[in-house]
Short mmCIF file of C-alpha atoms in Angstrom, two decimals:
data_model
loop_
_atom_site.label_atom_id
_atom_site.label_comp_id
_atom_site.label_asym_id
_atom_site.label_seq_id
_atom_site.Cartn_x
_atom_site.Cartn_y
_atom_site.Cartn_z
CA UNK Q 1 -50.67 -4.68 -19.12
CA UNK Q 2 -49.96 -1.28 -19.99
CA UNK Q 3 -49.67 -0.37 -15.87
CA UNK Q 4 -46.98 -2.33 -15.77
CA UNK Q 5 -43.62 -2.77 -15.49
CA UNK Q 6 -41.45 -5.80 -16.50
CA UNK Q 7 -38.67 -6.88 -14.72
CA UNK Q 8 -36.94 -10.16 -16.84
CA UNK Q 9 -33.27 -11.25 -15.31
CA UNK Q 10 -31.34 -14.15 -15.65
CA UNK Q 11 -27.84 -15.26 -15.59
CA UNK Q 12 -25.50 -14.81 -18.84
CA UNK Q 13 -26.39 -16.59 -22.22
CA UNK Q 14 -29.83 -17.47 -20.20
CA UNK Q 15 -31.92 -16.47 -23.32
CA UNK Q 16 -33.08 -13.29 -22.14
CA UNK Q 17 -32.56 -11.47 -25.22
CA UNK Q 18 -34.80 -13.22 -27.21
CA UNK Q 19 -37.34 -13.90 -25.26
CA UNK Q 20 -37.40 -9.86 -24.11
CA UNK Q 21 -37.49 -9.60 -28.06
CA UNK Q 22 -40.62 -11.82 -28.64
CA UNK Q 23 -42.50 -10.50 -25.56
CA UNK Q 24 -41.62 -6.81 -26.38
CA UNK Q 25 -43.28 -7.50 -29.59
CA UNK Q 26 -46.53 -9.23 -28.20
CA UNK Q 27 -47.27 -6.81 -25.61
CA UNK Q 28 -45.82 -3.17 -27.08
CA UNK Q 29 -42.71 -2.71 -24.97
CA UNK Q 30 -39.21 -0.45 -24.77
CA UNK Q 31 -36.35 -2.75 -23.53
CA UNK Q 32 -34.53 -0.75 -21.37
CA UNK Q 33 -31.08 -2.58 -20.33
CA UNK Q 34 -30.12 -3.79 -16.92
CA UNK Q 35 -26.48 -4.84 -18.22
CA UNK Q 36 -23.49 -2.50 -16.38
CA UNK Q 37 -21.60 -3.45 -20.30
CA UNK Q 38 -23.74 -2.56 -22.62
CA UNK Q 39 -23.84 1.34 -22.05
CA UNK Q 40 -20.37 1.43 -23.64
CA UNK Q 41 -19.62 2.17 -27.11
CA UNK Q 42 -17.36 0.55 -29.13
CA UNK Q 43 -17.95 -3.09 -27.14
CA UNK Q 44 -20.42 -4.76 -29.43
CA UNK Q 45 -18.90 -7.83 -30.34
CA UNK Q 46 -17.76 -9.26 -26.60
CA UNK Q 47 -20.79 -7.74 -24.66
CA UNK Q 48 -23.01 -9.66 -26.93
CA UNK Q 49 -24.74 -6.21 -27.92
CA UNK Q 50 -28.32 -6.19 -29.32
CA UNK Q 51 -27.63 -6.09 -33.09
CA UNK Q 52 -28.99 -3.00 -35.63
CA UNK Q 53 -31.95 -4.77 -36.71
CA UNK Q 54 -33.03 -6.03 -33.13
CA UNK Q 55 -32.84 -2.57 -31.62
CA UNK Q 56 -34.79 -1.76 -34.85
CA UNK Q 57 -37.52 -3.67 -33.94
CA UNK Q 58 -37.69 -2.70 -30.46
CA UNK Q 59 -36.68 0.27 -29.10
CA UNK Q 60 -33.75 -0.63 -26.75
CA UNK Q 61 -32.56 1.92 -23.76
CA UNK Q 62 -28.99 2.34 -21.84
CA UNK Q 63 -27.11 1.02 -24.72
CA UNK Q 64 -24.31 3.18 -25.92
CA UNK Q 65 -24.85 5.98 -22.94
CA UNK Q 66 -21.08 5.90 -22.08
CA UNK Q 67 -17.66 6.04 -23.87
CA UNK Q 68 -15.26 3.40 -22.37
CA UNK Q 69 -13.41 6.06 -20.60
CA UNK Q 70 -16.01 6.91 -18.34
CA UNK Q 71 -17.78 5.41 -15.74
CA UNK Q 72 -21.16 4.03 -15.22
CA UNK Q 73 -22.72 3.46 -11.44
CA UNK Q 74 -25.53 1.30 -9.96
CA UNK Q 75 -26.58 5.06 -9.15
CA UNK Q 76 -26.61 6.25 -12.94
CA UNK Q 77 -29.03 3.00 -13.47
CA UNK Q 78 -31.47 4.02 -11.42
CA UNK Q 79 -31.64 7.32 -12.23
CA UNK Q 80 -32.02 6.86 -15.45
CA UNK Q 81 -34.13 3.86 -15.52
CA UNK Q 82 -36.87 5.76 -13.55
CA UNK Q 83 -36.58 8.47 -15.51
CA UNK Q 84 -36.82 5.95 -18.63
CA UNK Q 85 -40.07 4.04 -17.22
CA UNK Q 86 -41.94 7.09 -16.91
CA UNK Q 87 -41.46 7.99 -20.25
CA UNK Q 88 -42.04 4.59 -21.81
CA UNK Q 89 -45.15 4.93 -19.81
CA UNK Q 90 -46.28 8.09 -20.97
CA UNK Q 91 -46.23 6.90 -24.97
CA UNK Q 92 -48.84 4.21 -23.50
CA UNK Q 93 -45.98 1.07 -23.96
CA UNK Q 94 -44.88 -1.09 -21.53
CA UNK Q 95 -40.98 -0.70 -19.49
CA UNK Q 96 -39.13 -3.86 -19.84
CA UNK Q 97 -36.08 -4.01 -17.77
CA UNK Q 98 -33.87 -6.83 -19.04
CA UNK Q 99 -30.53 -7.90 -18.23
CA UNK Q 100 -28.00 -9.96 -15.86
CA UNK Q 101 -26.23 -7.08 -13.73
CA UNK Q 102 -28.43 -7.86 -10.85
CA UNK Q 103 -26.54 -5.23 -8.40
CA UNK Q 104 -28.58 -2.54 -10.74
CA UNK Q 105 -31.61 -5.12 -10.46
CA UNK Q 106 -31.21 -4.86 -6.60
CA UNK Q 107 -30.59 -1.15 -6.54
CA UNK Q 108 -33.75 -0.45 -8.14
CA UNK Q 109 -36.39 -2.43 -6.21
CA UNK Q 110 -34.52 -1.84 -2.91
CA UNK Q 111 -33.02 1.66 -3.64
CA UNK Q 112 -29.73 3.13 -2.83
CA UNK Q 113 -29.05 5.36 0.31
CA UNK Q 114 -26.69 8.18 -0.94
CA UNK Q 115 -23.34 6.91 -1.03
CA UNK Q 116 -20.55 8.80 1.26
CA UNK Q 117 -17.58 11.00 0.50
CA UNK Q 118 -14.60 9.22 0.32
CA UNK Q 119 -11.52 10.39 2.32
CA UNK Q 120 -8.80 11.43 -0.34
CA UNK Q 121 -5.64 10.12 1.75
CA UNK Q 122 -7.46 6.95 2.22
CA UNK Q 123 -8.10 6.26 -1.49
CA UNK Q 124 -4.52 7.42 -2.38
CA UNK Q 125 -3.26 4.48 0.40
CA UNK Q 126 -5.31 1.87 -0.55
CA UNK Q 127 -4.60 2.44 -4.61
CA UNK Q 128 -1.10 2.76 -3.60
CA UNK Q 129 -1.14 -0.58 -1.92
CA UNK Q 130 -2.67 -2.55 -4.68
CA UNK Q 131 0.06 -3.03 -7.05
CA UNK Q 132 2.42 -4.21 -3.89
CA UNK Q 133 -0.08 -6.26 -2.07
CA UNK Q 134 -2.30 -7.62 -4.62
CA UNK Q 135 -6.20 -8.04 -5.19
CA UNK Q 136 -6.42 -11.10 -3.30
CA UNK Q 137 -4.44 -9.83 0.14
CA UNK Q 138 -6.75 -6.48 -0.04
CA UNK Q 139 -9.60 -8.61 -0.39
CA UNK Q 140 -8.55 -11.00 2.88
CA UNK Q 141 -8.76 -7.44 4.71
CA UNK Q 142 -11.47 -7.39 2.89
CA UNK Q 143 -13.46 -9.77 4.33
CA UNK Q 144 -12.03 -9.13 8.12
CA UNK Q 145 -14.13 -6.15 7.73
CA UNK Q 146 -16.76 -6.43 5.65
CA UNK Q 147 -17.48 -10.02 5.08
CA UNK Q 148 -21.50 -9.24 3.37
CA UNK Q 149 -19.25 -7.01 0.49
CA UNK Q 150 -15.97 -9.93 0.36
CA UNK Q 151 -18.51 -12.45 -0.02
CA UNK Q 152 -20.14 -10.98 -2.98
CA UNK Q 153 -17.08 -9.30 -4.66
CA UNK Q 154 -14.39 -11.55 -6.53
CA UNK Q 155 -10.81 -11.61 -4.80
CA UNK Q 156 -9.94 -10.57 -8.64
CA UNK Q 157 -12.10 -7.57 -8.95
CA UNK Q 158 -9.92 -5.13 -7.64
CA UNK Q 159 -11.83 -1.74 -8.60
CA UNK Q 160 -14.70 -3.59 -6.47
CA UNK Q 161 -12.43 -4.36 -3.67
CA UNK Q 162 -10.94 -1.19 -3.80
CA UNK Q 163 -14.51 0.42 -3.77
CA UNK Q 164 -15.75 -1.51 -0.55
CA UNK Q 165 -12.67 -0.56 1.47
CA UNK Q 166 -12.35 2.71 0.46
CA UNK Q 167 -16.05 3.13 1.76
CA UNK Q 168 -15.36 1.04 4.84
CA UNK Q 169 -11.83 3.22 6.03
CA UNK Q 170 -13.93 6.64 5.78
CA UNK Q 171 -17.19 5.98 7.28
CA UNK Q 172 -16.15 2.59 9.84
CA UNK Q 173 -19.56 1.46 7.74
CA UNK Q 174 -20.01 -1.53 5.43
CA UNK Q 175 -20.59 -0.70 1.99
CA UNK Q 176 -23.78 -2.99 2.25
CA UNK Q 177 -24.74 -0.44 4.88
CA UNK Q 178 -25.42 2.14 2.37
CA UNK Q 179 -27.88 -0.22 -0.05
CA UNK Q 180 -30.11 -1.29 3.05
CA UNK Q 181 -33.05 0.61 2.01
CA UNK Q 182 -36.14 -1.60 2.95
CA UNK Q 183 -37.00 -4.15 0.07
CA UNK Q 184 -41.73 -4.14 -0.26
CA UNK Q 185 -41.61 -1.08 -1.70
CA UNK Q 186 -41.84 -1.57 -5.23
CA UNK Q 187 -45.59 -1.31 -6.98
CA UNK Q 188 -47.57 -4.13 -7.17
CA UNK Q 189 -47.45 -3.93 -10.59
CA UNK Q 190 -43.88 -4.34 -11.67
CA UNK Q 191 -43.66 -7.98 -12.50
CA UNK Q 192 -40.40 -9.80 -11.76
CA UNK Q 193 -39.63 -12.96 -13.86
CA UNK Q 194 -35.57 -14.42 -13.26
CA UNK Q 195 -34.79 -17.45 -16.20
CA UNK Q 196 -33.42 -19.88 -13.96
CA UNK Q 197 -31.08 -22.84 -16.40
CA UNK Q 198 -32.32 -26.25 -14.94
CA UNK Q 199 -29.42 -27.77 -17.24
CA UNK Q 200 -26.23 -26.21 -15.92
CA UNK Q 201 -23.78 -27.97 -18.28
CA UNK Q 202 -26.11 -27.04 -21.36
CA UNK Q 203 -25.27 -23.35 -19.41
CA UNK Q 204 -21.62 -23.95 -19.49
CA UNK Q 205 -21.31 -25.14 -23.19
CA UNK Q 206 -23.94 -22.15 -24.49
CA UNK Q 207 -21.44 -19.98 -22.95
CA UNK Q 208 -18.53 -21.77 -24.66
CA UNK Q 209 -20.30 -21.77 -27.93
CA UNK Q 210 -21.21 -17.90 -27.59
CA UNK Q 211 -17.44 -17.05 -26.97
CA UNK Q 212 -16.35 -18.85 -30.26
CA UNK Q 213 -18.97 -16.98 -32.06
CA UNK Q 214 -18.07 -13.76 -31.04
CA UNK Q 215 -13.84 -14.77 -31.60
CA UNK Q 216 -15.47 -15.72 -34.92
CA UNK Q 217 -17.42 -12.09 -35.58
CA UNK Q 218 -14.60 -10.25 -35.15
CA UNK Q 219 -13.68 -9.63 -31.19
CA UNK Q 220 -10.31 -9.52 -31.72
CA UNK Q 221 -10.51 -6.46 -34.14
CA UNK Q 222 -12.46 -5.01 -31.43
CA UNK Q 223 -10.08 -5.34 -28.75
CA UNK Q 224 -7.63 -3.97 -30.84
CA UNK Q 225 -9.70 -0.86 -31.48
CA UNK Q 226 -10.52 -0.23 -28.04
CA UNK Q 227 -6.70 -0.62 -26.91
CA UNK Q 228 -5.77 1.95 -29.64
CA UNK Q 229 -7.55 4.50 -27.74
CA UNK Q 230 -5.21 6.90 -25.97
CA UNK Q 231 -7.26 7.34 -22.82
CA UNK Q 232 -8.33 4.23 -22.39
CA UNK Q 233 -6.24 1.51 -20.55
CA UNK Q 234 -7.21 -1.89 -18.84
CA UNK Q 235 -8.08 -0.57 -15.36
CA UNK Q 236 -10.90 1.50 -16.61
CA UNK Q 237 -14.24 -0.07 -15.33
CA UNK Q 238 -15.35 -1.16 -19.18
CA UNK Q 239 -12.25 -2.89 -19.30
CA UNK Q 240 -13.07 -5.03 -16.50
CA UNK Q 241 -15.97 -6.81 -18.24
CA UNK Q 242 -15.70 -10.39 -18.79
CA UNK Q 243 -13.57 -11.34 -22.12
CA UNK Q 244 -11.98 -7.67 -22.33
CA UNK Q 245 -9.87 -8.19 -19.16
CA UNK Q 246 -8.46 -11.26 -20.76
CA UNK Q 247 -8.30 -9.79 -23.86
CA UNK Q 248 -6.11 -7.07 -22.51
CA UNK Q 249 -4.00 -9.92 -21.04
CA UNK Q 250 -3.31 -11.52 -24.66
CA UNK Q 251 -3.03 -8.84 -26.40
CA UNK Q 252 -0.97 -7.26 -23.82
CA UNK Q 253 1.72 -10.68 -24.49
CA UNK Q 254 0.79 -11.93 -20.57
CA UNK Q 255 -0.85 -15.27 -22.21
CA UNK Q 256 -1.18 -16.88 -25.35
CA UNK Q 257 -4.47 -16.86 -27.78
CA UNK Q 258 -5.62 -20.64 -26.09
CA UNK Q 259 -5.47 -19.50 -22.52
CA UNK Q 260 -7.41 -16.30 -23.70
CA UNK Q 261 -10.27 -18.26 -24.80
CA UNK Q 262 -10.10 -20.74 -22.09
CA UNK Q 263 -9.98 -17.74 -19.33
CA UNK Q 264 -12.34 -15.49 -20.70
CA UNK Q 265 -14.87 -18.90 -20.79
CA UNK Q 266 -13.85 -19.71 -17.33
CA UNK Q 267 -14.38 -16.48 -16.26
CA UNK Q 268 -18.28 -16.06 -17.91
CA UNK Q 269 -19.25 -19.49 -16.07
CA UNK Q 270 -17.98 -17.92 -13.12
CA UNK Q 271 -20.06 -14.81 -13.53
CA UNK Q 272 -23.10 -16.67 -14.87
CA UNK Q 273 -22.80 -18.41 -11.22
CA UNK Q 274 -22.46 -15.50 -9.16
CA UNK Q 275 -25.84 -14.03 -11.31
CA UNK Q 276 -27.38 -17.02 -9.92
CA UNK Q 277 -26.25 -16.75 -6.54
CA UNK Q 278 -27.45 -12.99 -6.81
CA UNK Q 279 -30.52 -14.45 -7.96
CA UNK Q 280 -30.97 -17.59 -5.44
CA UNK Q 281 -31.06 -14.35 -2.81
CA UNK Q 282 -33.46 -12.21 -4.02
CA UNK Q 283 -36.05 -15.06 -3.30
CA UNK Q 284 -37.82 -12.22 -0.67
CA UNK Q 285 -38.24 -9.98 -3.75
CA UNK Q 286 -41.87 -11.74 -5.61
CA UNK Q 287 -38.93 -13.27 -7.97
CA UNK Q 288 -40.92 -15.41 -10.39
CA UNK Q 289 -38.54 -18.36 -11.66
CA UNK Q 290 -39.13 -19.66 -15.20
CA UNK Q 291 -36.94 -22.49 -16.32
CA UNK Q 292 -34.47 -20.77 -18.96
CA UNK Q 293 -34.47 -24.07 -21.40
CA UNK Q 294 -38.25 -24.12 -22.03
CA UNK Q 295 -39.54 -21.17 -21.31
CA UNK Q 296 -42.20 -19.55 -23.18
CA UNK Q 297 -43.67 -15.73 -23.77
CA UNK Q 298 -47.02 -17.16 -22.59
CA UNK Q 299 -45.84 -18.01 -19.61
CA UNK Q 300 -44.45 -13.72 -18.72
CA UNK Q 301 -47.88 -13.23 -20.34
CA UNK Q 302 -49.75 -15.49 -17.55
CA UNK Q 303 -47.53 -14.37 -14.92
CA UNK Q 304 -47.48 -10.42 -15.33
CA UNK Q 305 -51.38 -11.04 -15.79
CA UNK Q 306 -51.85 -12.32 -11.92
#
């Protein structure tokens, strides 16, 4: 056990965070986060954030890395999470990469190719566009184009969309192009487990439960901190994050407090289901599926033992 590494993904409101909690304590392990959210500060309350004592009981990585200014890539992960596992290793514990942002999942065991220059008159086009056109008629080009990248971005992400084309205008290649590395390359020894919810409507109302709980702790007061900032407005990539953007929105005066709630639900179901369509395709990567509802640390235990 000590060889090895732990991989433990899962859609949103899965469970993961306990269970990482319970296994990290069985078998001596670091939690480093897989979770493009949690690495800012100052977003506790909405990211669902590993509380004081938790990440007192078990040393927890990638959280708090990053003001919400500043960005955070798939690249960043892996750098430092290889960095991270080598370390872990070295105080004779065991890496346990946990989380639901399954493009950093991806980037790991496949690896990234370096990603290309961007032309600085094509950027300044396509940003200029965006506010004229829209998300949604950027992302029909979109998908003329690069249908692998449309597919798996929202037509409402527009940083994402933005991103793809960007890469697509100055190189004529898909962005998928530059993530193709070959996937078998990862150590027999990293263990992959993926909670997979057997119960989708339990799912749906554990994420509408968890959004009234953190309205209830305080999220409000923490959007209003964040927009105080002077730097920090709602096209920055931290802003994007499920709850925040519609936060933004209400607090901005675009939509009342009800539709706030019922967006920023609607919107974590819909992430929750593109995790799982993220993880329904990573099948060819030794993905071991444990069902999410009654799960138990034995059964990582069994599985990371084989």
């Amino acid at each position: 056990m000590r060889e090895s590494v732990l991989l433990l993904m899962g859609p949103t409101a899965a469970g993961k965070t306990a269970l990482a909690l319970e296994l990290a304590d069985r078998i001596g392990g670091e939690i480093v986060s897989v979770d493009s959210a949690l690495v800012y500060r100052g977003m506790d309350i909405g990211t669902a954030k590993p509380s004081a004592e938790e990440r007192a009981r078990v040393p927890h990585h990638l959280i708090d890395v990053r003001d919400p200014e500043e960005t955070w890539s798939a690249a960043d992960f892996v750098e430092h999470a290889q960095r991270l596992i080598g370390e872990i290793q070295s105080r004779d514990r065991v890496p346990m990469l946990v989380g639901g942002t399954m493009l950093y999942f991806r980037a790991l065991l496949d690896g990234l190719d370096a990603m290309p220059a961007i032309d600085p008159e094509v950027r300044a086009t396509l940003r200029a566009r965006l506010p004229v056109e829209g998300a949604e008629r950027l992302h029909d080009e979109l998908r003329g184009v690069d249908p692998v990248s449309a597919q798996r971005i929202h037509p409402n992400d527009p940083q994402r969309i933005l991103r793809a084309l960007e890469v697509y205008r100055s190189t004529g290649r898909p962005l998928a192009s530059f993530q193709s590395a070959p996937v078998g390359t990862v150590p027999r020894h990293w263990r992959r487990f993926a909670l997979w919810p057997e119960d989708r409507e339990c799912l749906r109302k554990r994420i509408a439960e968890r959004f009234d709980r953190m309205l209830a702790s305080g999220f409000t007061g923490e959007l209003r901190a964040l927009m105080e900032r002077p730097l920090l407005t709602a096209s920055h990539a931290s802003q994007r994050a499920v709850g925040y953007r519609q936060g933004w929105q209400w607090l901005s005066g675009e939509i009342g407090p009800e539709e706030f709630r019922e967006r920023a639900i609607t919107a974590t179901r819909q992430l929750a289901k593109r995790q799982l369509t993220w993880l329904r395709g990573m099948r060819g990567h030794g993905l071991e599926y444990l069902p999410a509802e009654r799960v138990r640390v034995e059964d990582l235990l069994d599985g990371a033992d084989r």
